[in-house]
PDB file of C-alpha atoms in Angstrom:
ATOM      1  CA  UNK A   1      80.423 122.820  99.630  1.00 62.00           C
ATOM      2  CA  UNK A   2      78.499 124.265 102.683  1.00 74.00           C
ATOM      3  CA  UNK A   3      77.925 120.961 104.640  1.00 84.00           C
ATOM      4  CA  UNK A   4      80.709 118.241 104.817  1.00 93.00           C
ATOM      5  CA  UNK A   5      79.856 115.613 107.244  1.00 95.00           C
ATOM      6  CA  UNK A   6      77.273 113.762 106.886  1.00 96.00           C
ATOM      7  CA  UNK A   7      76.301 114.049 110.877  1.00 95.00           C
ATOM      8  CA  UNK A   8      74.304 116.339 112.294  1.00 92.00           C
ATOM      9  CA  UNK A   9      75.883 117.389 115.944  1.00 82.00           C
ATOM     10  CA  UNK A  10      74.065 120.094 118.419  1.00 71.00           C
ATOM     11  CA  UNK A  11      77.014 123.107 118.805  1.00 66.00           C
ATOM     12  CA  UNK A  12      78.852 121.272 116.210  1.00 71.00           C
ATOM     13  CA  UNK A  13      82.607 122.879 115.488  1.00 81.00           C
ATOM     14  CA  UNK A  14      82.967 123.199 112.291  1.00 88.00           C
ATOM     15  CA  UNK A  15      82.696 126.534 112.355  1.00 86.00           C
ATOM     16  CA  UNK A  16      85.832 127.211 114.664  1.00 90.00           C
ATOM     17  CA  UNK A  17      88.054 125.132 111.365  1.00 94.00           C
ATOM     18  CA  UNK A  18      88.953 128.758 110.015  1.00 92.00           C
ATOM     19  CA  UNK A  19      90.285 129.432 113.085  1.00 91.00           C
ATOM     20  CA  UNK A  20      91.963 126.297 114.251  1.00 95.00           C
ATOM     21  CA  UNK A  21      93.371 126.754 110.473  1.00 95.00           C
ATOM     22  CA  UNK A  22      94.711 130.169 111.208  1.00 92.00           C
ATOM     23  CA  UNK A  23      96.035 128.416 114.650  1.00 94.00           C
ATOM     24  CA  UNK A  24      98.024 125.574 112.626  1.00 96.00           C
ATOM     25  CA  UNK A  25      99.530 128.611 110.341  1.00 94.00           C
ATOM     26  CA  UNK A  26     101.102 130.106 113.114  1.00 94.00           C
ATOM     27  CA  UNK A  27     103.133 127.127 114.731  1.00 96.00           C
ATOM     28  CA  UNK A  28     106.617 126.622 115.113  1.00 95.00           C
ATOM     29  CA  UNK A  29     107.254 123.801 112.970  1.00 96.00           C
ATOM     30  CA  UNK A  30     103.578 124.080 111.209  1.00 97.00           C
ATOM     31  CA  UNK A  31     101.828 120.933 111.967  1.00 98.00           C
ATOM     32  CA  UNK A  32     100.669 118.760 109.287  1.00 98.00           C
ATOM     33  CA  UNK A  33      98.327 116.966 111.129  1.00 99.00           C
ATOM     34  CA  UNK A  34      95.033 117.014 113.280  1.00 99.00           C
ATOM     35  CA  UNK A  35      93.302 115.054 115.979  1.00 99.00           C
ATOM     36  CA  UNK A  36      89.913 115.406 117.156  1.00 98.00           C
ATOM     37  CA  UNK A  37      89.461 113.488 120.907  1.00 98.00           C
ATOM     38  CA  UNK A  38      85.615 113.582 120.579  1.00 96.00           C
ATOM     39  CA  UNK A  39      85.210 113.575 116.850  1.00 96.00           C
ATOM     40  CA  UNK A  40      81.208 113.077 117.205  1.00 93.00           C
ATOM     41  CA  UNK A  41      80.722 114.993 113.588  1.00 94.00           C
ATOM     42  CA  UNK A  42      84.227 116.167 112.716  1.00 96.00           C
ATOM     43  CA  UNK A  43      82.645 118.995 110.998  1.00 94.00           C
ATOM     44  CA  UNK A  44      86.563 120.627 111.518  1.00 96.00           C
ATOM     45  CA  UNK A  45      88.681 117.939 110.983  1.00 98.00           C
ATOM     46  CA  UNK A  46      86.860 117.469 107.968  1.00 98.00           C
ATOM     47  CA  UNK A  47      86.779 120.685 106.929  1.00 97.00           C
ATOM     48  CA  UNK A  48      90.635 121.155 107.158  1.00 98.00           C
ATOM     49  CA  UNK A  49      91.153 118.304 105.190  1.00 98.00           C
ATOM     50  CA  UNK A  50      88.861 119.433 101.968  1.00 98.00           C
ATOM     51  CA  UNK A  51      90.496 122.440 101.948  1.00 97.00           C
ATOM     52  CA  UNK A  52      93.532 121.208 102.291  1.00 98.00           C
ATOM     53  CA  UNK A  53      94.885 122.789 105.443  1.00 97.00           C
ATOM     54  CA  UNK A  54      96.556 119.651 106.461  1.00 98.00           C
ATOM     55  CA  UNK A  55      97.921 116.120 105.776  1.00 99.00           C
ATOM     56  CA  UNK A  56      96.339 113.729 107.529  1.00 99.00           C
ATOM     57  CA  UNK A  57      93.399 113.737 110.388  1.00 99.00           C
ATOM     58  CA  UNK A  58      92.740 111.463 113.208  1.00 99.00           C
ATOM     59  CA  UNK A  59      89.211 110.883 113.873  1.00 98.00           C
ATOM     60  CA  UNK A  60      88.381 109.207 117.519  1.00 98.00           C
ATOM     61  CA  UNK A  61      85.309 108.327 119.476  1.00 96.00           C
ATOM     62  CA  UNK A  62      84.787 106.138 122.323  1.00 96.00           C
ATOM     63  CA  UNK A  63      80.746 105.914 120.897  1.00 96.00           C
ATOM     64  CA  UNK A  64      80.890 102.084 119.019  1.00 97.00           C
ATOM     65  CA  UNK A  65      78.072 103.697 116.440  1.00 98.00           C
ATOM     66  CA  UNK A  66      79.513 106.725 115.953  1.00 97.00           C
ATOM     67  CA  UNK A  67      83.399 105.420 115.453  1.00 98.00           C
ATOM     68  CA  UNK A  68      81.747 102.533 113.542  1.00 99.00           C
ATOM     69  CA  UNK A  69      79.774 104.989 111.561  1.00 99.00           C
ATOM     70  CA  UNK A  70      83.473 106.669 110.680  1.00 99.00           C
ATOM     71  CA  UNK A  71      84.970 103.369 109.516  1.00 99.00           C
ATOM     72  CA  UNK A  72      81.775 102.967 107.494  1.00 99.00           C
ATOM     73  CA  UNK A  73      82.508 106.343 105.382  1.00 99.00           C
ATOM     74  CA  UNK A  74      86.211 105.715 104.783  1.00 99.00           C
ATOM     75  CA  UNK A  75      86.494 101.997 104.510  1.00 98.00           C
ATOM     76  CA  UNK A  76      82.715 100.925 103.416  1.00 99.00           C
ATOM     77  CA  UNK A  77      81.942 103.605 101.406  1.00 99.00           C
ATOM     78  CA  UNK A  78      79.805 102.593  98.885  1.00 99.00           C
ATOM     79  CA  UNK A  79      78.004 100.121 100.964  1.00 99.00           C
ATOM     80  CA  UNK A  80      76.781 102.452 103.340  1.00 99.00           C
ATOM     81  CA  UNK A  81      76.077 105.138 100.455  1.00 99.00           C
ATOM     82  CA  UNK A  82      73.766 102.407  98.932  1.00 99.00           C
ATOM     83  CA  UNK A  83      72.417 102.003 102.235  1.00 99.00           C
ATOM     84  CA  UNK A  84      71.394 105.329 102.398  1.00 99.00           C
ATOM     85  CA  UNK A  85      69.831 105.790  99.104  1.00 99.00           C
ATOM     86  CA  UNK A  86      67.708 102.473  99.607  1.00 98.00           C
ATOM     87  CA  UNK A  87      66.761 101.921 103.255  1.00 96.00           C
ATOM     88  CA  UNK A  88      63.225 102.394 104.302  1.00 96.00           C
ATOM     89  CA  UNK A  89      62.997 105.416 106.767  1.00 98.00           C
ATOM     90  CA  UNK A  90      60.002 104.369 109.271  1.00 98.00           C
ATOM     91  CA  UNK A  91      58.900 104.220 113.062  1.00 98.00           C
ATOM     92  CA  UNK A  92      59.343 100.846 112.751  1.00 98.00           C
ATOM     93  CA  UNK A  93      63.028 101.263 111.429  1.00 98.00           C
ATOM     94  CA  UNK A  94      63.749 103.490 114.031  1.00 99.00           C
ATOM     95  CA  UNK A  95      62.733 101.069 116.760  1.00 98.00           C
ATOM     96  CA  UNK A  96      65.069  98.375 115.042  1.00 98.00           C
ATOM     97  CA  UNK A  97      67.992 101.057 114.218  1.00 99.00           C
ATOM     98  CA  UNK A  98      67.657 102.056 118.295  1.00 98.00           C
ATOM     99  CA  UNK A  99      67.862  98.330 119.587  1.00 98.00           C
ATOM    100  CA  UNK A 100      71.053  97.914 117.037  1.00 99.00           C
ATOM    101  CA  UNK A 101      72.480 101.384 118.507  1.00 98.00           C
ATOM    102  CA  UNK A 102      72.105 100.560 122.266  1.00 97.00           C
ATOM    103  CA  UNK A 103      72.952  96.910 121.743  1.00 98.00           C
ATOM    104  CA  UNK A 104      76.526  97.277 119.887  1.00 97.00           C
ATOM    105  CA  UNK A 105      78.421  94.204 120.844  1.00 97.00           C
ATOM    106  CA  UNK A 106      79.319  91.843 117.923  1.00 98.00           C
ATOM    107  CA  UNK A 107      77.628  94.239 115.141  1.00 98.00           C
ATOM    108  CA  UNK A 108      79.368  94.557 112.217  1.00 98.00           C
ATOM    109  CA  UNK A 109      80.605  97.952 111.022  1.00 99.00           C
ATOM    110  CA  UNK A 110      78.275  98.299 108.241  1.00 99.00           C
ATOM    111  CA  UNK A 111      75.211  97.182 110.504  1.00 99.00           C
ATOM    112  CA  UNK A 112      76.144  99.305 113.432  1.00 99.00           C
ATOM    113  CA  UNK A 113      77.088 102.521 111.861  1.00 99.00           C
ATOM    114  CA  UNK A 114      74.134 102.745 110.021  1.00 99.00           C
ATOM    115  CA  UNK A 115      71.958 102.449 112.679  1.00 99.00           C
ATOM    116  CA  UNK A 116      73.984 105.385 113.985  1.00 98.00           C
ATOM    117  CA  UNK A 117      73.518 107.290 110.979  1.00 99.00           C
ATOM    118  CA  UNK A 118      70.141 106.599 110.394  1.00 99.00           C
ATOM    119  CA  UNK A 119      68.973 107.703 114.213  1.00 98.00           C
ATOM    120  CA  UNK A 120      71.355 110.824 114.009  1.00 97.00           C
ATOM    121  CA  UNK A 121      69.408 112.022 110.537  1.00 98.00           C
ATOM    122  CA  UNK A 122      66.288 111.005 112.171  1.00 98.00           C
ATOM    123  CA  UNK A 123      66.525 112.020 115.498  1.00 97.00           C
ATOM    124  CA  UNK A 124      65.857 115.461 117.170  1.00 94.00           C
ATOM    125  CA  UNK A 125      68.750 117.643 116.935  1.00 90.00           C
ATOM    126  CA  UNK A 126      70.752 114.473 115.441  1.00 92.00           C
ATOM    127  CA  UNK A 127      71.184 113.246 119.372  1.00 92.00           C
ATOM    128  CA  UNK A 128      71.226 109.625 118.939  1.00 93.00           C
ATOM    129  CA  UNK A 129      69.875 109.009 122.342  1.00 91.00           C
ATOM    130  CA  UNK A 130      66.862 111.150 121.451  1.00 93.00           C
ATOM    131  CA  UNK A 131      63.050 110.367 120.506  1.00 96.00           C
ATOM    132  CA  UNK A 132      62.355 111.141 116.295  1.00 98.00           C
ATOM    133  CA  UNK A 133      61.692 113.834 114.273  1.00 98.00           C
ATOM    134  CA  UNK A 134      57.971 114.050 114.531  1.00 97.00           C
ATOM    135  CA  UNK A 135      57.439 112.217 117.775  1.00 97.00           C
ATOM    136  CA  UNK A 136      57.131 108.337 117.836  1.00 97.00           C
ATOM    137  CA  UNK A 137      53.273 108.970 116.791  1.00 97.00           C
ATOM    138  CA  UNK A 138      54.110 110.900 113.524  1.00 97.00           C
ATOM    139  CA  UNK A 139      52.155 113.930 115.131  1.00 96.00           C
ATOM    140  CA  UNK A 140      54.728 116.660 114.957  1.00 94.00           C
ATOM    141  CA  UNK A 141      55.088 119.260 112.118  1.00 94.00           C
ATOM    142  CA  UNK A 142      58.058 118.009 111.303  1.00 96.00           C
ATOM    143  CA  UNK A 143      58.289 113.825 110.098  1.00 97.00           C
ATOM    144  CA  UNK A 144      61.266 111.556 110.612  1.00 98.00           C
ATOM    145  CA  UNK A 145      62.609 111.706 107.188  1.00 98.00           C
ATOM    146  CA  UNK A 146      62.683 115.562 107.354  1.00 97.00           C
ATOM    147  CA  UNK A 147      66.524 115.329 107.719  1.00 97.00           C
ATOM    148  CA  UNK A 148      67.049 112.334 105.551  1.00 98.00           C
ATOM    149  CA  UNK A 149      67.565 113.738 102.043  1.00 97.00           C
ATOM    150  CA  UNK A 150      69.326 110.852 100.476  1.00 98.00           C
ATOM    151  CA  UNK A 151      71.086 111.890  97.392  1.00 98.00           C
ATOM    152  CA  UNK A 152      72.918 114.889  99.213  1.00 97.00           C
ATOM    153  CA  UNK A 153      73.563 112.583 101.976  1.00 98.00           C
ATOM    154  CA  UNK A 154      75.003 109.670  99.976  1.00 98.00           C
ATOM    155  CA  UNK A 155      77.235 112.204  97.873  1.00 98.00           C
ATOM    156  CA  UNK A 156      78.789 113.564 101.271  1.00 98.00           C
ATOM    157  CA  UNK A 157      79.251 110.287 101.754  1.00 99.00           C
ATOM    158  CA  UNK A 158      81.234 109.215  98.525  1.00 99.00           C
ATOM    159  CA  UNK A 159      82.585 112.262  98.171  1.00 98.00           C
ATOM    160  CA  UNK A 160      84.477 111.618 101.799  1.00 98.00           C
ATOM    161  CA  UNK A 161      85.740 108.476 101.155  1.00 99.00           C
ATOM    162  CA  UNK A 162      88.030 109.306  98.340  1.00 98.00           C
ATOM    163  CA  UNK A 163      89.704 110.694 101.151  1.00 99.00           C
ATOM    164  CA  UNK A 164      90.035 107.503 103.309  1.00 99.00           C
ATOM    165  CA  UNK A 165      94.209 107.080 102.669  1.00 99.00           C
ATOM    166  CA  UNK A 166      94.315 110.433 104.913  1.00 99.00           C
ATOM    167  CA  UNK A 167      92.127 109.603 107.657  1.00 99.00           C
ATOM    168  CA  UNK A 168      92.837 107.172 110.705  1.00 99.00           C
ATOM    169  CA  UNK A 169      89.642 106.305 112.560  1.00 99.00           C
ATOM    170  CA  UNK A 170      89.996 104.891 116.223  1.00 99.00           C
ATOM    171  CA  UNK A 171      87.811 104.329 119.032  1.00 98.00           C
ATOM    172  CA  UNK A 172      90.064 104.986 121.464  1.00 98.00           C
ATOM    173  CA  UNK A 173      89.367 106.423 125.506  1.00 96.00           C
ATOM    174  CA  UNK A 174      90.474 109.966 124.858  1.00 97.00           C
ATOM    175  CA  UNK A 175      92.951 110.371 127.302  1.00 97.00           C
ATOM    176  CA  UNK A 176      94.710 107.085 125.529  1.00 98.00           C
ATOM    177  CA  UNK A 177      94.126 108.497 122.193  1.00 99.00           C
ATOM    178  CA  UNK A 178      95.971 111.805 123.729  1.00 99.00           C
ATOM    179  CA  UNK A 179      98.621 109.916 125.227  1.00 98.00           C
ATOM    180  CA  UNK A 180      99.051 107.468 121.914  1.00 98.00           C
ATOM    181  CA  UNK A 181      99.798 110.721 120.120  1.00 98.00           C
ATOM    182  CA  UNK A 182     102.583 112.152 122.132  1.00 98.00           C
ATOM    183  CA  UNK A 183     105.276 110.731 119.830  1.00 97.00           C
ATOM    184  CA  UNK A 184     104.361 112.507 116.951  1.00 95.00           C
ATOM    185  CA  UNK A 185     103.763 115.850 118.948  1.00 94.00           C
ATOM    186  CA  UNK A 186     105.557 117.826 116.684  1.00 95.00           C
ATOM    187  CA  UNK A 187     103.583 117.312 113.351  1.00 97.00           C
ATOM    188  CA  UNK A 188      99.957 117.290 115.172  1.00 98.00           C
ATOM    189  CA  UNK A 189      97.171 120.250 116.628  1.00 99.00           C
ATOM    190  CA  UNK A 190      95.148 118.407 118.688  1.00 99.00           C
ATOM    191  CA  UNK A 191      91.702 119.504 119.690  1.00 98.00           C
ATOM    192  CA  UNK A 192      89.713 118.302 122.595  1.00 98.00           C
ATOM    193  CA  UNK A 193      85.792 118.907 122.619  1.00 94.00           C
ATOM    194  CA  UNK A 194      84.339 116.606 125.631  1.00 93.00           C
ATOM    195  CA  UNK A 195      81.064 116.477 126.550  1.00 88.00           C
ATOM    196  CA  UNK A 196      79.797 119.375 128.497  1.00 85.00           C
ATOM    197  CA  UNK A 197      80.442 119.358 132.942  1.00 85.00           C
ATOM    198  CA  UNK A 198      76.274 119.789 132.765  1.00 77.00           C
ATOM    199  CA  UNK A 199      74.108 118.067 130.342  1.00 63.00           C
ATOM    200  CA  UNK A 200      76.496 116.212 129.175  1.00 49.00           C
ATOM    201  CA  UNK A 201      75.371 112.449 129.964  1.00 43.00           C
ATOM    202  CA  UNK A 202      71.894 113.446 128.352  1.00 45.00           C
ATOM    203  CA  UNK A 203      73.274 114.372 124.850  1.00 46.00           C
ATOM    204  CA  UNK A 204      75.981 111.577 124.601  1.00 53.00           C
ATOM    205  CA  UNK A 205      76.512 107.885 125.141  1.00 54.00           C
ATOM    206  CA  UNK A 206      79.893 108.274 126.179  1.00 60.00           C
ATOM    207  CA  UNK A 207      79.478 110.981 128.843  1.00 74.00           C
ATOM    208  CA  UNK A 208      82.025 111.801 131.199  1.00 86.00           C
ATOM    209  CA  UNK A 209      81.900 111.707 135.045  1.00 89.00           C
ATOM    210  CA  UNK A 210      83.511 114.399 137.375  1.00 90.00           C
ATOM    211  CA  UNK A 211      86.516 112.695 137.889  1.00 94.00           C
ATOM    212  CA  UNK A 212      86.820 111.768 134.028  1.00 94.00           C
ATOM    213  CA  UNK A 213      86.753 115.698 133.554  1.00 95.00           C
ATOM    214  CA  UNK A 214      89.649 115.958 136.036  1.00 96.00           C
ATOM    215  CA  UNK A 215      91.738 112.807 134.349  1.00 97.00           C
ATOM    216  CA  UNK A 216      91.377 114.672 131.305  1.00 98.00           C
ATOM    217  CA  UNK A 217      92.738 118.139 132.697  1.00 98.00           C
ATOM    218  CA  UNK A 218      95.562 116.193 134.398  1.00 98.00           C
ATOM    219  CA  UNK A 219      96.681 114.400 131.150  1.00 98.00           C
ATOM    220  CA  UNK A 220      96.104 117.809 129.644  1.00 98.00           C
ATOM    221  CA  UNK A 221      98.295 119.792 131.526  1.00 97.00           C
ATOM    222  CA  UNK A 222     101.408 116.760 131.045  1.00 97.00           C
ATOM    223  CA  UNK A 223     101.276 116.714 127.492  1.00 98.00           C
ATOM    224  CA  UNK A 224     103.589 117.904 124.924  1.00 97.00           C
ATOM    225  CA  UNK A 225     101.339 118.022 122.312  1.00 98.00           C
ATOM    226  CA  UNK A 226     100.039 121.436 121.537  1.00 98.00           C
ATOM    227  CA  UNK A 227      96.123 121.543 122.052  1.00 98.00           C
ATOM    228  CA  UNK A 228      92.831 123.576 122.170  1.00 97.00           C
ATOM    229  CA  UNK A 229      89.835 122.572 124.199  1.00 96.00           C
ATOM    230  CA  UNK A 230      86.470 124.139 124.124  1.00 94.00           C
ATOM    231  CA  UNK A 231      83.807 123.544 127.357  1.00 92.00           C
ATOM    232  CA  UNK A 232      80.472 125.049 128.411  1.00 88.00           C
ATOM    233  CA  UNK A 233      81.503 128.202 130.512  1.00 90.00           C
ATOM    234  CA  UNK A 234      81.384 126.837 134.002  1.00 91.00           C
ATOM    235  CA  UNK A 235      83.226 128.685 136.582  1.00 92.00           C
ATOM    236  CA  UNK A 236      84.807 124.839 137.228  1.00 93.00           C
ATOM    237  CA  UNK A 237      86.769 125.457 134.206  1.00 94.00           C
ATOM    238  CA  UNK A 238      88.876 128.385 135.545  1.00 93.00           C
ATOM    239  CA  UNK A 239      89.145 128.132 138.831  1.00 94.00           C
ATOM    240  CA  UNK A 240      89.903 124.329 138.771  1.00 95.00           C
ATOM    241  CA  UNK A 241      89.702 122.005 136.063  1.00 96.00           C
ATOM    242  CA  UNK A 242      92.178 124.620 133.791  1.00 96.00           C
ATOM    243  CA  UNK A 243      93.538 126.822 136.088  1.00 95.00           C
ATOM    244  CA  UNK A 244      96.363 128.931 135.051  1.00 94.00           C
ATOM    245  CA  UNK A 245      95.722 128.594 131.076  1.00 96.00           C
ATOM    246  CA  UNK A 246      94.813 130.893 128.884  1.00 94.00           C
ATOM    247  CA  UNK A 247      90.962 131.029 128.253  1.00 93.00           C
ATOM    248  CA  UNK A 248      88.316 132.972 126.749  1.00 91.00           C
ATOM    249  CA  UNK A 249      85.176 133.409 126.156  1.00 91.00           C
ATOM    250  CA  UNK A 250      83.416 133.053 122.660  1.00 86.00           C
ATOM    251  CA  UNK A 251      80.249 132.883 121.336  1.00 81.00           C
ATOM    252  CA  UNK A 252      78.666 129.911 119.107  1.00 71.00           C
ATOM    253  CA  UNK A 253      75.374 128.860 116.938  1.00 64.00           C
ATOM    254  CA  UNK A 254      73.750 125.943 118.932  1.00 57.00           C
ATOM    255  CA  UNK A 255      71.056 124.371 117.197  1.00 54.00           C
ATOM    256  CA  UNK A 256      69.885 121.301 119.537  1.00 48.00           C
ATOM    257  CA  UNK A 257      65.745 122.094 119.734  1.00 52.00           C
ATOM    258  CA  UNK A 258      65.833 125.605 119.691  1.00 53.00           C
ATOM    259  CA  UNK A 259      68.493 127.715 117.473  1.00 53.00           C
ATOM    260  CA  UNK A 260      70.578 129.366 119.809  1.00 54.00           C
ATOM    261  CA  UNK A 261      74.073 131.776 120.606  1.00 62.00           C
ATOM    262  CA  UNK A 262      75.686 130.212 123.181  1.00 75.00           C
ATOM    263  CA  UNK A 263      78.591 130.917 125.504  1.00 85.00           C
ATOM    264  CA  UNK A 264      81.906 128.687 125.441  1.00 90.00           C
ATOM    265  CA  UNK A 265      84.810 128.494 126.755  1.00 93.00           C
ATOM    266  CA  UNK A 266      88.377 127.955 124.866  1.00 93.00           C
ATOM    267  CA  UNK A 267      90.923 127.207 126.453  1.00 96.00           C
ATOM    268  CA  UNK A 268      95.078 126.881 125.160  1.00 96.00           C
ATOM    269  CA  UNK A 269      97.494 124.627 125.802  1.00 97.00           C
ATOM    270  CA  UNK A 270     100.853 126.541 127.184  1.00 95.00           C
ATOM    271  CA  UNK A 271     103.014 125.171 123.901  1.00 95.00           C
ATOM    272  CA  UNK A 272     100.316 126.971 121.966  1.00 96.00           C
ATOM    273  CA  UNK A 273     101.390 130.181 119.917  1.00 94.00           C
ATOM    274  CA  UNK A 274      98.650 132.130 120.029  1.00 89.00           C
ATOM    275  CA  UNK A 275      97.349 134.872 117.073  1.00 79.00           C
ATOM    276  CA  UNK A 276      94.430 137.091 117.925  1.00 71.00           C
ATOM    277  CA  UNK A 277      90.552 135.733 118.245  1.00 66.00           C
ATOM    278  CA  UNK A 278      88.807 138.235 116.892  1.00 59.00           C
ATOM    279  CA  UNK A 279      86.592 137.612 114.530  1.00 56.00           C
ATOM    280  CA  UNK A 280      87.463 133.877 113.789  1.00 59.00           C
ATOM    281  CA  UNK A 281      86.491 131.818 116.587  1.00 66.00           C
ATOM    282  CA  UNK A 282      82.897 131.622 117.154  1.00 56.00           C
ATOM    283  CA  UNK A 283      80.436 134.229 116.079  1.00 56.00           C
ATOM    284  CA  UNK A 284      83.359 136.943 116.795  1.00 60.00           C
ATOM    285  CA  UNK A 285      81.998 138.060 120.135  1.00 68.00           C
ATOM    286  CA  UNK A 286      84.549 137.201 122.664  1.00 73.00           C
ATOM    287  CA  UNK A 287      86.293 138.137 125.860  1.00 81.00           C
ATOM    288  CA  UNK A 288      89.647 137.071 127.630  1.00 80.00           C
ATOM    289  CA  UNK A 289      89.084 135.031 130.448  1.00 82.00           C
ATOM    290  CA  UNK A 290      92.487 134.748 131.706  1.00 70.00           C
ATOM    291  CA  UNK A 291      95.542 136.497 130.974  1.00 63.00           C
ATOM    292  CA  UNK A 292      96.046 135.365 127.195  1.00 60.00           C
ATOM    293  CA  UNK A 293     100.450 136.279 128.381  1.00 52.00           C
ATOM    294  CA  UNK A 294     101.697 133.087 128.925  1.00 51.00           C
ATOM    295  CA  UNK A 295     104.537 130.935 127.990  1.00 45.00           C
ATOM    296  CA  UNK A 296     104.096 131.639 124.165  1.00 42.00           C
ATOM    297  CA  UNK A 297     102.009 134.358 122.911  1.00 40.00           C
ATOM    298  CA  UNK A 298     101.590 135.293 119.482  1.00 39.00           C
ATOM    299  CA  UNK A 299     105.061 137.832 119.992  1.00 37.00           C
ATOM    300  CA  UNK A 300     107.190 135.494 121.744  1.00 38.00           C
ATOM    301  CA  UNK A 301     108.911 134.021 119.170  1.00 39.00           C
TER     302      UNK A 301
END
C-alpha cells in the first residue's frame, strides 16, 4: 500500500521509515517501540507499524484537531469513516469545518477531528491553517474536493484502526511527552520533527518560539532515550541549538505549493548507534555535517 495515513503533511517523513527501520535494527537491546513528538501525519510511525518493524507506536500532538483527528482513527473508526464517505465537501463546509478547527474547546472528538481532516484534504498542501483547494471563489484549476477521494480515504481509515490496541495517542507538550517516556528508554526510538526555526508558525498551529526551540535542545541533550531529530538546515542548528552532535545533511521531496528537493538537517542523539546514511535517508544525497565519531558509532560496539 503506497499511502498509509490518511493526512496529507508538506515534507512529510514517511519516507525516512526505511531508514529509521534500519536505525531500530541496529540498537543495543533493539527497541520495540516508537514515538513521534510532532506526529502531524505519522506517515513513519505508521509505516513501521504495517510492516511490522515494531510493537507499539506513540502518536503525540499538541494540535487539539490533529491529536483529536488520531483518536478519531483508532478509537472512532467507523464513525469517522462514515463521515468521510457521506459529508458534503463545499465552501460553505469549509467555512463551518474552519470555525470548528480554530474554535476547539469543548468539541467532541468525532466533531473536531473531522473538521481537521476535512480542511487538511481540502486545503492547499493539506496545511490546515491554509485557504482551499481552488481558492474560496472556486476559480482555481484545481476544486476543493480534488484531494477528497472518499473510498480510498475511508479504507485508510478502517484499515488503521484494526490497529488501535498498538497505538497510544496523546496530546501531550513535546518536551513532557519526551520526558513521560524516559522510563521506558530502553524499549523506545524516539523521533523528534518540530516545526521549522523559519516558517514554522505559518504552516502549524502549534508553532514553536525561539526559546521553545532551545527548551527542546536542552531536554534533548538530558535524555536517556535514544533519538533522531530532523530541522530545516539553519546554521542555528550547529553552532547552537545542537552543538556537538552528530548531524548531516540530507535531501527530501517537499510538496507544500510547489514540488520541491529540499535540504534538512538530521541530527543523532549521542546513545544512538549509528549505521551508514547512504542511500536511505532522504533522496540519498547527503553530507556529514559534523563529525559522525562520537560516543557510539556504528563500530563501537
Amino acid at each position: 500500500m503506497r499511502y498509509i495515513s490518511p493526512l496529507r503533511y508538506p515534507g512529510g517523513k514517511a519516507r525516512l521509515a526505511p531508514y529509521i527501520g534500519h536505525l531500530m535494527v541496529r540498537q543495543r537491546p533493539r527497541p520495540r517501540s516508537y514515538a513521534e513528538a510532532f506526529a502531524g501525519g505519522a506517515g513513519a510511525a505508521l509505516r513501521l507499524l504495517l510492516d511490522e518493524e515494531v510493537d507499539h507506536i506513540y502518536i503525540n500532538d499538541l494540535d487539539p484537531g490533529v491529536a483529536a483527528l488520531w483518536r478519531c482513527i483508532f478509537h472512532h473508526t467507523e464513525d469517522l469513516a462514515v463521515m468521510v464517505e457521506s459529508e458534503e465537501v463545499s465552501i460553505d463546509a469549509w467555512h463551518r469545518h474552519s470555525e470548528i478547527y480554530r474554535a476547539p474547546q469543548g468539541r467532541a472528538d468525532i466533531e473536531l477531528g473531522f473538521s481537521t481532516f476535512f480542511l487538511n484534504r481540502c486545503n492547499r498542501s493539506g496545511i490546515l491553517r491554509a485557504r482551499p483547494i481552488g481558492g474560496l471563489d472556486q476559480s482555481g484549476e484545481w476544486k476543493i474536493d480534488a484531494r477528497f477521494n472518499r473510498e480510498a480515504l475511508a479504507q485508510r481509515i478502517r484499515n488503521l484502526g484494526k490497529y488501535s490496541a498498538r497505538v497510544s495517542v496523546s496530546q501531550k507538550d513535546a518536551r513532557a511527552f519526551i520526558k513521560e517516556l524516559e522510563p521506558n528508554r530502553e524499549d523506545i526510538l524516539l523521533y523528534v520533527d518540530p516545526p521549522y526555526l523559519v516558517q514554522g508558525d505559518r504552516l502549524y498551529l502549534d508553532s514553536l518560539t525561539e526559546s521553545d526551540h532551545a527548551d527542546l535542545a536542552t531536554i534533548l541533550r538530558e535524555t536517556p532515550l535514544r533519538w533522531l531529530l530532523t530541522y530545516d538546515a539553519d546554521k542555528r542548528i550547529t553552532e547552537q541549538l545542537y552543538k556537538g552532535f552528530r548531524c548531516v545533511e540530507f535531501s527530501i521531496l517537499h510538496t507544500a505549493q510547489i514540488q520541491r528537493t529540499g535540504v534538512e538537517y538530521a541530527v543523532f542523539g549521542n546513545q544512538l548507534i549509528l549505521p551508514e546514511v547512504t542511500g536511505i535517508i532522504g533522496e540519498g544525497n547527503y553530507r556529514w555535517m559534523t563529525s559522525k565519531r562520537k560516543k557510539r558509532t556504528q563500530e563501537s560496539r
